[in-house]
Amino acid sequence: MSPLAHVLALPIRAYRLILSPWVGWHCRYHPTCSQYALDALEKHGALRGGLLAGWRILRCNPWGQCGHDPVPEPRKRRGAAE
């Protein structure tokens, strides 16, 4: 995980430690939005992972879908050796 991704993960970890037990376990998706954000930051880095996490939070609403929604795998880079 990049240093910026570690910084972005700090408030997410704080939320999971402090607020999540009070809010309850009523997530529409699996994994939860906070776990999804941590996974996205780890797999994709700060910029793309942050965008994926933000998009996931926007989709988590009463009119949205629910169910299993894993973090997409990173795209293969052009010219990368296979």
PDB file of N, CA, C and O in Angstrom:
ATOM      1  N   MET A   1       0.859  -1.169   0.000  1.00  0.00           N
ATOM      2  CA  MET A   1       0.000   0.000   0.000  1.00  0.00           C
ATOM      3  C   MET A   1       0.903   1.229   0.000  1.00  0.00           C
ATOM      4  O   MET A   1       1.888   1.278   0.725  1.00  0.00           O
ATOM      5  N   SER A   2       0.547   2.216  -0.798  1.00  0.00           N
ATOM      6  CA  SER A   2       1.350   3.435  -0.884  1.00  0.00           C
ATOM      7  C   SER A   2       1.195   4.270   0.393  1.00  0.00           C
ATOM      8  O   SER A   2       0.233   4.090   1.140  1.00  0.00           O
ATOM      9  N   PRO A   3       2.150   5.172   0.634  1.00  0.00           N
ATOM     10  CA  PRO A   3       2.035   6.014   1.837  1.00  0.00           C
ATOM     11  C   PRO A   3       0.746   6.840   1.860  1.00  0.00           C
ATOM     12  O   PRO A   3       0.118   6.978   2.920  1.00  0.00           O
ATOM     13  N   LEU A   4       0.316   7.355   0.719  1.00  0.00           N
ATOM     14  CA  LEU A   4      -0.926   8.134   0.676  1.00  0.00           C
ATOM     15  C   LEU A   4      -2.130   7.236   0.962  1.00  0.00           C
ATOM     16  O   LEU A   4      -3.075   7.648   1.643  1.00  0.00           O
ATOM     17  N   ALA A   5      -2.093   6.013   0.481  1.00  0.00           N
ATOM     18  CA  ALA A   5      -3.182   5.070   0.758  1.00  0.00           C
ATOM     19  C   ALA A   5      -3.256   4.756   2.254  1.00  0.00           C
ATOM     20  O   ALA A   5      -4.343   4.624   2.812  1.00  0.00           O
ATOM     21  N   HIS A   6      -2.102   4.661   2.917  1.00  0.00           N
ATOM     22  CA  HIS A   6      -2.081   4.457   4.369  1.00  0.00           C
ATOM     23  C   HIS A   6      -2.744   5.633   5.089  1.00  0.00           C
ATOM     24  O   HIS A   6      -3.494   5.437   6.047  1.00  0.00           O
ATOM     25  N   VAL A   7      -2.481   6.834   4.622  1.00  0.00           N
ATOM     26  CA  VAL A   7      -3.080   8.030   5.232  1.00  0.00           C
ATOM     27  C   VAL A   7      -4.591   8.016   5.028  1.00  0.00           C
ATOM     28  O   VAL A   7      -5.356   8.329   5.946  1.00  0.00           O
ATOM     29  N   LEU A   8      -5.036   7.646   3.816  1.00  0.00           N
ATOM     30  CA  LEU A   8      -6.477   7.591   3.548  1.00  0.00           C
ATOM     31  C   LEU A   8      -7.160   6.473   4.335  1.00  0.00           C
ATOM     32  O   LEU A   8      -8.350   6.558   4.631  1.00  0.00           O
ATOM     33  N   ALA A   9      -6.415   5.427   4.674  1.00  0.00           N
ATOM     34  CA  ALA A   9      -6.993   4.307   5.418  1.00  0.00           C
ATOM     35  C   ALA A   9      -7.187   4.636   6.898  1.00  0.00           C
ATOM     36  O   ALA A   9      -8.006   3.997   7.569  1.00  0.00           O
ATOM     37  N   LEU A  10      -6.456   5.613   7.422  1.00  0.00           N
ATOM     38  CA  LEU A  10      -6.566   5.939   8.854  1.00  0.00           C
ATOM     39  C   LEU A  10      -7.981   6.316   9.289  1.00  0.00           C
ATOM     40  O   LEU A  10      -8.480   5.770  10.275  1.00  0.00           O
ATOM     41  N   PRO A  11      -8.678   7.238   8.602  1.00  0.00           N
ATOM     42  CA  PRO A  11     -10.047   7.540   9.048  1.00  0.00           C
ATOM     43  C   PRO A  11     -11.001   6.351   8.900  1.00  0.00           C
ATOM     44  O   PRO A  11     -11.934   6.208   9.686  1.00  0.00           O
ATOM     45  N   ILE A  12     -10.743   5.498   7.922  1.00  0.00           N
ATOM     46  CA  ILE A  12     -11.591   4.315   7.746  1.00  0.00           C
ATOM     47  C   ILE A  12     -11.394   3.368   8.922  1.00  0.00           C
ATOM     48  O   ILE A  12     -12.360   2.840   9.483  1.00  0.00           O
ATOM     49  N   ARG A  13     -10.154   3.164   9.316  1.00  0.00           N
ATOM     50  CA  ARG A  13      -9.873   2.296  10.469  1.00  0.00           C
ATOM     51  C   ARG A  13     -10.440   2.900  11.763  1.00  0.00           C
ATOM     52  O   ARG A  13     -10.960   2.185  12.614  1.00  0.00           O
ATOM     53  N   ALA A  14     -10.359   4.228  11.887  1.00  0.00           N
ATOM     54  CA  ALA A  14     -10.932   4.895  13.060  1.00  0.00           C
ATOM     55  C   ALA A  14     -12.445   4.711  13.090  1.00  0.00           C
ATOM     56  O   ALA A  14     -13.028   4.437  14.146  1.00  0.00           O
ATOM     57  N   TYR A  15     -13.102   4.850  11.938  1.00  0.00           N
ATOM     58  CA  TYR A  15     -14.546   4.632  11.858  1.00  0.00           C
ATOM     59  C   TYR A  15     -14.896   3.208  12.290  1.00  0.00           C
ATOM     60  O   TYR A  15     -15.833   3.001  13.070  1.00  0.00           O
ATOM     61  N   ARG A  16     -14.146   2.231  11.790  1.00  0.00           N
ATOM     62  CA  ARG A  16     -14.430   0.839  12.131  1.00  0.00           C
ATOM     63  C   ARG A  16     -14.230   0.566  13.618  1.00  0.00           C
ATOM     64  O   ARG A  16     -14.940  -0.237  14.210  1.00  0.00           O
ATOM     65  N   LEU A  17     -13.267   1.238  14.228  1.00  0.00           N
ATOM     66  CA  LEU A  17     -12.972   1.024  15.638  1.00  0.00           C
ATOM     67  C   LEU A  17     -13.951   1.760  16.553  1.00  0.00           C
ATOM     68  O   LEU A  17     -14.425   1.210  17.543  1.00  0.00           O
ATOM     69  N   ILE A  18     -14.290   3.005  16.198  1.00  0.00           N
ATOM     70  CA  ILE A  18     -15.062   3.857  17.099  1.00  0.00           C
ATOM     71  C   ILE A  18     -16.557   3.893  16.764  1.00  0.00           C
ATOM     72  O   ILE A  18     -17.395   3.660  17.631  1.00  0.00           O
ATOM     73  N   LEU A  19     -16.906   4.204  15.521  1.00  0.00           N
ATOM     74  CA  LEU A  19     -18.314   4.430  15.174  1.00  0.00           C
ATOM     75  C   LEU A  19     -19.069   3.184  14.731  1.00  0.00           C
ATOM     76  O   LEU A  19     -20.262   3.062  15.001  1.00  0.00           O
ATOM     77  N   SER A  20     -18.412   2.291  14.041  1.00  0.00           N
ATOM     78  CA  SER A  20     -19.105   1.131  13.486  1.00  0.00           C
ATOM     79  C   SER A  20     -19.847   0.306  14.536  1.00  0.00           C
ATOM     80  O   SER A  20     -20.982  -0.116  14.281  1.00  0.00           O
ATOM     81  N   PRO A  21     -19.283   0.059  15.718  1.00  0.00           N
ATOM     82  CA  PRO A  21     -20.057  -0.695  16.714  1.00  0.00           C
ATOM     83  C   PRO A  21     -21.338   0.019  17.156  1.00  0.00           C
ATOM     84  O   PRO A  21     -22.322  -0.626  17.515  1.00  0.00           O
ATOM     85  N   TRP A  22     -21.352   1.341  17.110  1.00  0.00           N
ATOM     86  CA  TRP A  22     -22.536   2.098  17.520  1.00  0.00           C
ATOM     87  C   TRP A  22     -23.574   2.157  16.403  1.00  0.00           C
ATOM     88  O   TRP A  22     -24.770   2.185  16.673  1.00  0.00           O
ATOM     89  N   VAL A  23     -23.119   2.193  15.162  1.00  0.00           N
ATOM     90  CA  VAL A  23     -24.035   2.295  14.026  1.00  0.00           C
ATOM     91  C   VAL A  23     -24.750   0.976  13.793  1.00  0.00           C
ATOM     92  O   VAL A  23     -25.911   0.943  13.425  1.00  0.00           O
ATOM     93  N   GLY A  24     -24.065  -0.116  13.984  1.00  0.00           N
ATOM     94  CA  GLY A  24     -24.665  -1.429  13.793  1.00  0.00           C
ATOM     95  C   GLY A  24     -24.222  -2.067  12.496  1.00  0.00           C
ATOM     96  O   GLY A  24     -23.467  -1.498  11.716  1.00  0.00           O
ATOM     97  N   TRP A  25     -24.700  -3.255  12.267  1.00  0.00           N
ATOM     98  CA  TRP A  25     -24.314  -4.041  11.099  1.00  0.00           C
ATOM     99  C   TRP A  25     -25.486  -4.130  10.136  1.00  0.00           C
ATOM    100  O   TRP A  25     -26.112  -5.160   9.996  1.00  0.00           O
ATOM    101  N   HIS A  26     -25.782  -3.050   9.463  1.00  0.00           N
ATOM    102  CA  HIS A  26     -26.918  -3.006   8.542  1.00  0.00           C
ATOM    103  C   HIS A  26     -26.444  -2.673   7.138  1.00  0.00           C
ATOM    104  O   HIS A  26     -27.037  -1.845   6.460  1.00  0.00           O
ATOM    105  N   CYS A  27     -25.382  -3.287   6.694  1.00  0.00           N
ATOM    106  CA  CYS A  27     -24.822  -2.968   5.391  1.00  0.00           C
ATOM    107  C   CYS A  27     -25.583  -3.713   4.296  1.00  0.00           C
ATOM    108  O   CYS A  27     -25.948  -4.880   4.460  1.00  0.00           O
ATOM    109  N   ARG A  28     -25.783  -3.044   3.178  1.00  0.00           N
ATOM    110  CA  ARG A  28     -26.495  -3.624   2.047  1.00  0.00           C
ATOM    111  C   ARG A  28     -25.600  -4.539   1.216  1.00  0.00           C
ATOM    112  O   ARG A  28     -26.079  -5.377   0.476  1.00  0.00           O
ATOM    113  N   TYR A  29     -24.318  -4.301   1.292  1.00  0.00           N
ATOM    114  CA  TYR A  29     -23.364  -5.036   0.471  1.00  0.00           C
ATOM    115  C   TYR A  29     -22.467  -5.921   1.322  1.00  0.00           C
ATOM    116  O   TYR A  29     -22.305  -5.710   2.513  1.00  0.00           O
ATOM    117  N   HIS A  30     -21.867  -6.903   0.650  1.00  0.00           N
ATOM    118  CA  HIS A  30     -20.821  -7.709   1.277  1.00  0.00           C
ATOM    119  C   HIS A  30     -19.631  -7.684   0.332  1.00  0.00           C
ATOM    120  O   HIS A  30     -19.796  -8.000  -0.839  1.00  0.00           O
ATOM    121  N   PRO A  31     -18.469  -7.271   0.714  1.00  0.00           N
ATOM    122  CA  PRO A  31     -18.044  -6.810   2.031  1.00  0.00           C
ATOM    123  C   PRO A  31     -18.624  -5.428   2.356  1.00  0.00           C
ATOM    124  O   PRO A  31     -19.106  -4.732   1.467  1.00  0.00           O
ATOM    125  N   THR A  32     -18.543  -5.059   3.615  1.00  0.00           N
ATOM    126  CA  THR A  32     -19.065  -3.756   4.038  1.00  0.00           C
ATOM    127  C   THR A  32     -18.320  -2.639   3.314  1.00  0.00           C
ATOM    128  O   THR A  32     -17.238  -2.850   2.769  1.00  0.00           O
ATOM    129  N   CYS A  33     -18.887  -1.454   3.305  1.00  0.00           N
ATOM    130  CA  CYS A  33     -18.273  -0.324   2.605  1.00  0.00           C
ATOM    131  C   CYS A  33     -16.890   0.010   3.159  1.00  0.00           C
ATOM    132  O   CYS A  33     -15.971   0.328   2.398  1.00  0.00           O
ATOM    133  N   SER A  34     -16.720  -0.099   4.469  1.00  0.00           N
ATOM    134  CA  SER A  34     -15.412   0.214   5.037  1.00  0.00           C
ATOM    135  C   SER A  34     -14.375  -0.844   4.650  1.00  0.00           C
ATOM    136  O   SER A  34     -13.233  -0.509   4.326  1.00  0.00           O
ATOM    137  N   GLN A  35     -14.761  -2.106   4.635  1.00  0.00           N
ATOM    138  CA  GLN A  35     -13.833  -3.157   4.208  1.00  0.00           C
ATOM    139  C   GLN A  35     -13.534  -3.024   2.717  1.00  0.00           C
ATOM    140  O   GLN A  35     -12.408  -3.221   2.282  1.00  0.00           O
ATOM    141  N   TYR A  36     -14.541  -2.693   1.933  1.00  0.00           N
ATOM    142  CA  TYR A  36     -14.359  -2.472   0.502  1.00  0.00           C
ATOM    143  C   TYR A  36     -13.353  -1.346   0.272  1.00  0.00           C
ATOM    144  O   TYR A  36     -12.459  -1.466  -0.574  1.00  0.00           O
ATOM    145  N   ALA A  37     -13.478  -0.259   1.033  1.00  0.00           N
ATOM    146  CA  ALA A  37     -12.559   0.865   0.888  1.00  0.00           C
ATOM    147  C   ALA A  37     -11.130   0.462   1.222  1.00  0.00           C
ATOM    148  O   ALA A  37     -10.190   0.814   0.496  1.00  0.00           O
ATOM    149  N   LEU A  38     -10.943  -0.286   2.295  1.00  0.00           N
ATOM    150  CA  LEU A  38      -9.597  -0.742   2.652  1.00  0.00           C
ATOM    151  C   LEU A  38      -9.030  -1.674   1.580  1.00  0.00           C
ATOM    152  O   LEU A  38      -7.858  -1.561   1.213  1.00  0.00           O
ATOM    153  N   ASP A  39      -9.857  -2.582   1.072  1.00  0.00           N
ATOM    154  CA  ASP A  39      -9.400  -3.490   0.015  1.00  0.00           C
ATOM    155  C   ASP A  39      -9.057  -2.721  -1.260  1.00  0.00           C
ATOM    156  O   ASP A  39      -8.069  -3.017  -1.926  1.00  0.00           O
ATOM    157  N   ALA A  40      -9.878  -1.740  -1.610  1.00  0.00           N
ATOM    158  CA  ALA A  40      -9.627  -0.950  -2.820  1.00  0.00           C
ATOM    159  C   ALA A  40      -8.341  -0.148  -2.692  1.00  0.00           C
ATOM    160  O   ALA A  40      -7.563  -0.061  -3.645  1.00  0.00           O
ATOM    161  N   LEU A  41      -8.095   0.437  -1.524  1.00  0.00           N
ATOM    162  CA  LEU A  41      -6.858   1.181  -1.315  1.00  0.00           C
ATOM    163  C   LEU A  41      -5.645   0.256  -1.406  1.00  0.00           C
ATOM    164  O   LEU A  41      -4.611   0.632  -1.952  1.00  0.00           O
ATOM    165  N   GLU A  42      -5.781  -0.955  -0.893  1.00  0.00           N
ATOM    166  CA  GLU A  42      -4.663  -1.903  -0.924  1.00  0.00           C
ATOM    167  C   GLU A  42      -4.386  -2.392  -2.347  1.00  0.00           C
ATOM    168  O   GLU A  42      -3.246  -2.474  -2.767  1.00  0.00           O
ATOM    169  N   LYS A  43      -5.443  -2.706  -3.093  1.00  0.00           N
ATOM    170  CA  LYS A  43      -5.263  -3.257  -4.433  1.00  0.00           C
ATOM    171  C   LYS A  43      -4.923  -2.197  -5.487  1.00  0.00           C
ATOM    172  O   LYS A  43      -4.172  -2.478  -6.409  1.00  0.00           O
ATOM    173  N   HIS A  44      -5.523  -1.014  -5.365  1.00  0.00           N
ATOM    174  CA  HIS A  44      -5.438  -0.032  -6.439  1.00  0.00           C
ATOM    175  C   HIS A  44      -4.678   1.237  -6.080  1.00  0.00           C
ATOM    176  O   HIS A  44      -4.478   2.087  -6.942  1.00  0.00           O
ATOM    177  N   GLY A  45      -4.293   1.392  -4.828  1.00  0.00           N
ATOM    178  CA  GLY A  45      -3.586   2.600  -4.440  1.00  0.00           C
ATOM    179  C   GLY A  45      -4.532   3.721  -4.053  1.00  0.00           C
ATOM    180  O   GLY A  45      -5.761   3.553  -4.031  1.00  0.00           O
ATOM    181  N   ALA A  46      -3.958   4.878  -3.759  1.00  0.00           N
ATOM    182  CA  ALA A  46      -4.732   5.982  -3.195  1.00  0.00           C
ATOM    183  C   ALA A  46      -5.727   6.578  -4.183  1.00  0.00           C
ATOM    184  O   ALA A  46      -6.894   6.774  -3.848  1.00  0.00           O
ATOM    185  N   LEU A  47      -5.302   6.861  -5.399  1.00  0.00           N
ATOM    186  CA  LEU A  47      -6.177   7.569  -6.341  1.00  0.00           C
ATOM    187  C   LEU A  47      -7.331   6.691  -6.813  1.00  0.00           C
ATOM    188  O   LEU A  47      -8.498   6.989  -6.564  1.00  0.00           O
ATOM    189  N   ARG A  48      -7.030   5.605  -7.487  1.00  0.00           N
ATOM    190  CA  ARG A  48      -8.091   4.742  -8.019  1.00  0.00           C
ATOM    191  C   ARG A  48      -8.860   4.054  -6.891  1.00  0.00           C
ATOM    192  O   ARG A  48     -10.082   3.945  -6.953  1.00  0.00           O
ATOM    193  N   GLY A  49      -8.163   3.616  -5.850  1.00  0.00           N
ATOM    194  CA  GLY A  49      -8.838   2.988  -4.721  1.00  0.00           C
ATOM    195  C   GLY A  49      -9.784   3.951  -4.014  1.00  0.00           C
ATOM    196  O   GLY A  49     -10.877   3.586  -3.616  1.00  0.00           O
ATOM    197  N   GLY A  50      -9.342   5.210  -3.867  1.00  0.00           N
ATOM    198  CA  GLY A  50     -10.207   6.222  -3.269  1.00  0.00           C
ATOM    199  C   GLY A  50     -11.442   6.496  -4.112  1.00  0.00           C
ATOM    200  O   GLY A  50     -12.547   6.658  -3.585  1.00  0.00           O
ATOM    201  N   LEU A  51     -11.259   6.524  -5.430  1.00  0.00           N
ATOM    202  CA  LEU A  51     -12.405   6.726  -6.326  1.00  0.00           C
ATOM    203  C   LEU A  51     -13.375   5.548  -6.267  1.00  0.00           C
ATOM    204  O   LEU A  51     -14.593   5.744  -6.238  1.00  0.00           O
ATOM    205  N   LEU A  52     -12.837   4.331  -6.254  1.00  0.00           N
ATOM    206  CA  LEU A  52     -13.703   3.153  -6.134  1.00  0.00           C
ATOM    207  C   LEU A  52     -14.482   3.167  -4.818  1.00  0.00           C
ATOM    208  O   LEU A  52     -15.677   2.853  -4.786  1.00  0.00           O
ATOM    209  N   ALA A  53     -13.810   3.531  -3.736  1.00  0.00           N
ATOM    210  CA  ALA A  53     -14.477   3.587  -2.430  1.00  0.00           C
ATOM    211  C   ALA A  53     -15.558   4.661  -2.412  1.00  0.00           C
ATOM    212  O   ALA A  53     -16.658   4.439  -1.898  1.00  0.00           O
ATOM    213  N   GLY A  54     -15.261   5.822  -2.975  1.00  0.00           N
ATOM    214  CA  GLY A  54     -16.259   6.892  -3.041  1.00  0.00           C
ATOM    215  C   GLY A  54     -17.464   6.487  -3.869  1.00  0.00           C
ATOM    216  O   GLY A  54     -18.614   6.760  -3.489  1.00  0.00           O
ATOM    217  N   TRP A  55     -17.227   5.818  -5.004  1.00  0.00           N
ATOM    218  CA  TRP A  55     -18.325   5.369  -5.851  1.00  0.00           C
ATOM    219  C   TRP A  55     -19.176   4.327  -5.119  1.00  0.00           C
ATOM    220  O   TRP A  55     -20.398   4.324  -5.221  1.00  0.00           O
ATOM    221  N   ARG A  56     -18.536   3.464  -4.359  1.00  0.00           N
ATOM    222  CA  ARG A  56     -19.269   2.452  -3.594  1.00  0.00           C
ATOM    223  C   ARG A  56     -20.162   3.119  -2.552  1.00  0.00           C
ATOM    224  O   ARG A  56     -21.325   2.740  -2.375  1.00  0.00           O
ATOM    225  N   ILE A  57     -19.644   4.130  -1.863  1.00  0.00           N
ATOM    226  CA  ILE A  57     -20.437   4.825  -0.844  1.00  0.00           C
ATOM    227  C   ILE A  57     -21.630   5.527  -1.489  1.00  0.00           C
ATOM    228  O   ILE A  57     -22.728   5.536  -0.932  1.00  0.00           O
ATOM    229  N   LEU A  58     -21.434   6.096  -2.678  1.00  0.00           N
ATOM    230  CA  LEU A  58     -22.554   6.734  -3.374  1.00  0.00           C
ATOM    231  C   LEU A  58     -23.620   5.722  -3.788  1.00  0.00           C
ATOM    232  O   LEU A  58     -24.808   6.044  -3.827  1.00  0.00           O
ATOM    233  N   ARG A  59     -23.216   4.498  -4.104  1.00  0.00           N
ATOM    234  CA  ARG A  59     -24.175   3.457  -4.492  1.00  0.00           C
ATOM    235  C   ARG A  59     -24.915   2.873  -3.300  1.00  0.00           C
ATOM    236  O   ARG A  59     -25.943   2.214  -3.472  1.00  0.00           O
ATOM    237  N   CYS A  60     -24.399   3.071  -2.108  1.00  0.00           N
ATOM    238  CA  CYS A  60     -25.010   2.509  -0.911  1.00  0.00           C
ATOM    239  C   CYS A  60     -26.110   3.452  -0.426  1.00  0.00           C
ATOM    240  O   CYS A  60     -25.882   4.346   0.382  1.00  0.00           O
ATOM    241  N   ASN A  61     -27.294   3.279  -0.965  1.00  0.00           N
ATOM    242  CA  ASN A  61     -28.433   4.122  -0.606  1.00  0.00           C
ATOM    243  C   ASN A  61     -29.696   3.276  -0.669  1.00  0.00           C
ATOM    244  O   ASN A  61     -29.671   2.160  -1.178  1.00  0.00           O
ATOM    245  N   PRO A  62     -30.812   3.781  -0.169  1.00  0.00           N
ATOM    246  CA  PRO A  62     -32.040   2.976  -0.147  1.00  0.00           C
ATOM    247  C   PRO A  62     -32.529   2.553  -1.532  1.00  0.00           C
ATOM    248  O   PRO A  62     -33.248   1.570  -1.662  1.00  0.00           O
ATOM    249  N   TRP A  63     -32.160   3.272  -2.584  1.00  0.00           N
ATOM    250  CA  TRP A  63     -32.607   2.946  -3.925  1.00  0.00           C
ATOM    251  C   TRP A  63     -31.574   2.139  -4.696  1.00  0.00           C
ATOM    252  O   TRP A  63     -31.784   1.798  -5.842  1.00  0.00           O
ATOM    253  N   GLY A  64     -30.462   1.828  -4.056  1.00  0.00           N
ATOM    254  CA  GLY A  64     -29.391   1.073  -4.699  1.00  0.00           C
ATOM    255  C   GLY A  64     -29.631  -0.423  -4.619  1.00  0.00           C
ATOM    256  O   GLY A  64     -30.637  -0.901  -4.106  1.00  0.00           O
ATOM    257  N   GLN A  65     -28.666  -1.146  -5.126  1.00  0.00           N
ATOM    258  CA  GLN A  65     -28.748  -2.598  -5.103  1.00  0.00           C
ATOM    259  C   GLN A  65     -28.174  -3.126  -3.797  1.00  0.00           C
ATOM    260  O   GLN A  65     -27.813  -2.356  -2.915  1.00  0.00           O
ATOM    261  N   CYS A  66     -28.082  -4.437  -3.691  1.00  0.00           N
ATOM    262  CA  CYS A  66     -27.465  -5.059  -2.530  1.00  0.00           C
ATOM    263  C   CYS A  66     -26.852  -6.372  -2.967  1.00  0.00           C
ATOM    264  O   CYS A  66     -27.021  -6.799  -4.096  1.00  0.00           O
ATOM    265  N   GLY A  67     -26.096  -6.997  -2.079  1.00  0.00           N
ATOM    266  CA  GLY A  67     -25.513  -8.291  -2.382  1.00  0.00           C
ATOM    267  C   GLY A  67     -23.996  -8.261  -2.374  1.00  0.00           C
ATOM    268  O   GLY A  67     -23.370  -7.359  -1.828  1.00  0.00           O
ATOM    269  N   HIS A  68     -23.405  -9.257  -3.034  1.00  0.00           N
ATOM    270  CA  HIS A  68     -21.949  -9.408  -3.075  1.00  0.00           C
ATOM    271  C   HIS A  68     -21.378  -8.440  -4.105  1.00  0.00           C
ATOM    272  O   HIS A  68     -21.793  -8.430  -5.269  1.00  0.00           O
ATOM    273  N   ASP A  69     -20.430  -7.606  -3.677  1.00  0.00           N
ATOM    274  CA  ASP A  69     -19.825  -6.601  -4.545  1.00  0.00           C
ATOM    275  C   ASP A  69     -18.340  -6.498  -4.219  1.00  0.00           C
ATOM    276  O   ASP A  69     -17.927  -5.617  -3.466  1.00  0.00           O
ATOM    277  N   PRO A  70     -17.516  -7.391  -4.772  1.00  0.00           N
ATOM    278  CA  PRO A  70     -16.084  -7.363  -4.453  1.00  0.00           C
ATOM    279  C   PRO A  70     -15.365  -6.239  -5.191  1.00  0.00           C
ATOM    280  O   PRO A  70     -15.863  -5.693  -6.173  1.00  0.00           O
ATOM    281  N   VAL A  71     -14.183  -5.902  -4.722  1.00  0.00           N
ATOM    282  CA  VAL A  71     -13.327  -4.921  -5.381  1.00  0.00           C
ATOM    283  C   VAL A  71     -12.837  -5.534  -6.691  1.00  0.00           C
ATOM    284  O   VAL A  71     -12.375  -6.677  -6.696  1.00  0.00           O
ATOM    285  N   PRO A  72     -12.934  -4.805  -7.809  1.00  0.00           N
ATOM    286  CA  PRO A  72     -12.436  -5.366  -9.067  1.00  0.00           C
ATOM    287  C   PRO A  72     -10.923  -5.550  -9.027  1.00  0.00           C
ATOM    288  O   PRO A  72     -10.209  -4.828  -8.329  1.00  0.00           O
ATOM    289  N   GLU A  73     -10.465  -6.520  -9.773  1.00  0.00           N
ATOM    290  CA  GLU A  73      -9.022  -6.768  -9.868  1.00  0.00           C
ATOM    291  C   GLU A  73      -8.372  -5.631 -10.646  1.00  0.00           C
ATOM    292  O   GLU A  73      -9.003  -5.040 -11.527  1.00  0.00           O
ATOM    293  N   PRO A  74      -7.110  -5.327 -10.336  1.00  0.00           N
ATOM    294  CA  PRO A  74      -6.409  -4.281 -11.089  1.00  0.00           C
ATOM    295  C   PRO A  74      -6.292  -4.652 -12.559  1.00  0.00           C
ATOM    296  O   PRO A  74      -6.165  -5.823 -12.923  1.00  0.00           O
ATOM    297  N   ARG A  75      -6.373  -3.627 -13.411  1.00  0.00           N
ATOM    298  CA  ARG A  75      -6.237  -3.845 -14.848  1.00  0.00           C
ATOM    299  C   ARG A  75      -4.795  -4.210 -15.173  1.00  0.00           C
ATOM    300  O   ARG A  75      -3.868  -3.731 -14.521  1.00  0.00           O
ATOM    301  N   LYS A  76      -4.637  -5.014 -16.197  1.00  0.00           N
ATOM    302  CA  LYS A  76      -3.274  -5.321 -16.648  1.00  0.00           C
ATOM    303  C   LYS A  76      -2.750  -4.114 -17.408  1.00  0.00           C
ATOM    304  O   LYS A  76      -3.461  -3.477 -18.164  1.00  0.00           O
ATOM    305  N   ARG A  77      -1.497  -3.800 -17.182  1.00  0.00           N
ATOM    306  CA  ARG A  77      -0.864  -2.661 -17.856  1.00  0.00           C
ATOM    307  C   ARG A  77      -0.418  -3.071 -19.251  1.00  0.00           C
ATOM    308  O   ARG A  77      -0.006  -4.191 -19.476  1.00  0.00           O
ATOM    309  N   ARG A  78      -0.489  -2.123 -20.162  1.00  0.00           N
ATOM    310  CA  ARG A  78      -0.029  -2.377 -21.521  1.00  0.00           C
ATOM    311  C   ARG A  78       1.480  -2.632 -21.512  1.00  0.00           C
ATOM    312  O   ARG A  78       2.226  -1.959 -20.834  1.00  0.00           O
ATOM    313  N   GLY A  79       1.878  -3.597 -22.279  1.00  0.00           N
ATOM    314  CA  GLY A  79       3.291  -3.895 -22.397  1.00  0.00           C
ATOM    315  C   GLY A  79       3.871  -4.676 -21.248  1.00  0.00           C
ATOM    316  O   GLY A  79       5.058  -4.904 -21.179  1.00  0.00           O
ATOM    317  N   ALA A  80       3.029  -5.089 -20.301  1.00  0.00           N
ATOM    318  CA  ALA A  80       3.525  -5.854 -19.159  1.00  0.00           C
ATOM    319  C   ALA A  80       3.803  -7.285 -19.590  1.00  0.00           C
ATOM    320  O   ALA A  80       3.073  -7.859 -20.395  1.00  0.00           O
ATOM    321  N   ALA A  81       4.850  -7.850 -19.089  1.00  0.00           N
ATOM    322  CA  ALA A  81       5.205  -9.222 -19.414  1.00  0.00           C
ATOM    323  C   ALA A  81       4.199 -10.175 -18.783  1.00  0.00           C
ATOM    324  O   ALA A  81       3.776  -9.997 -17.654  1.00  0.00           O
ATOM    325  N   GLU A  82       3.802 -11.174 -19.534  1.00  0.00           N
ATOM    326  CA  GLU A  82       2.829 -12.142 -19.017  1.00  0.00           C
ATOM    327  C   GLU A  82       3.491 -13.422 -18.636  1.00  0.00           C
ATOM    328  O   GLU A  82       4.467 -13.828 -19.055  1.00  0.00           O
TER     329      GLU A  82
END
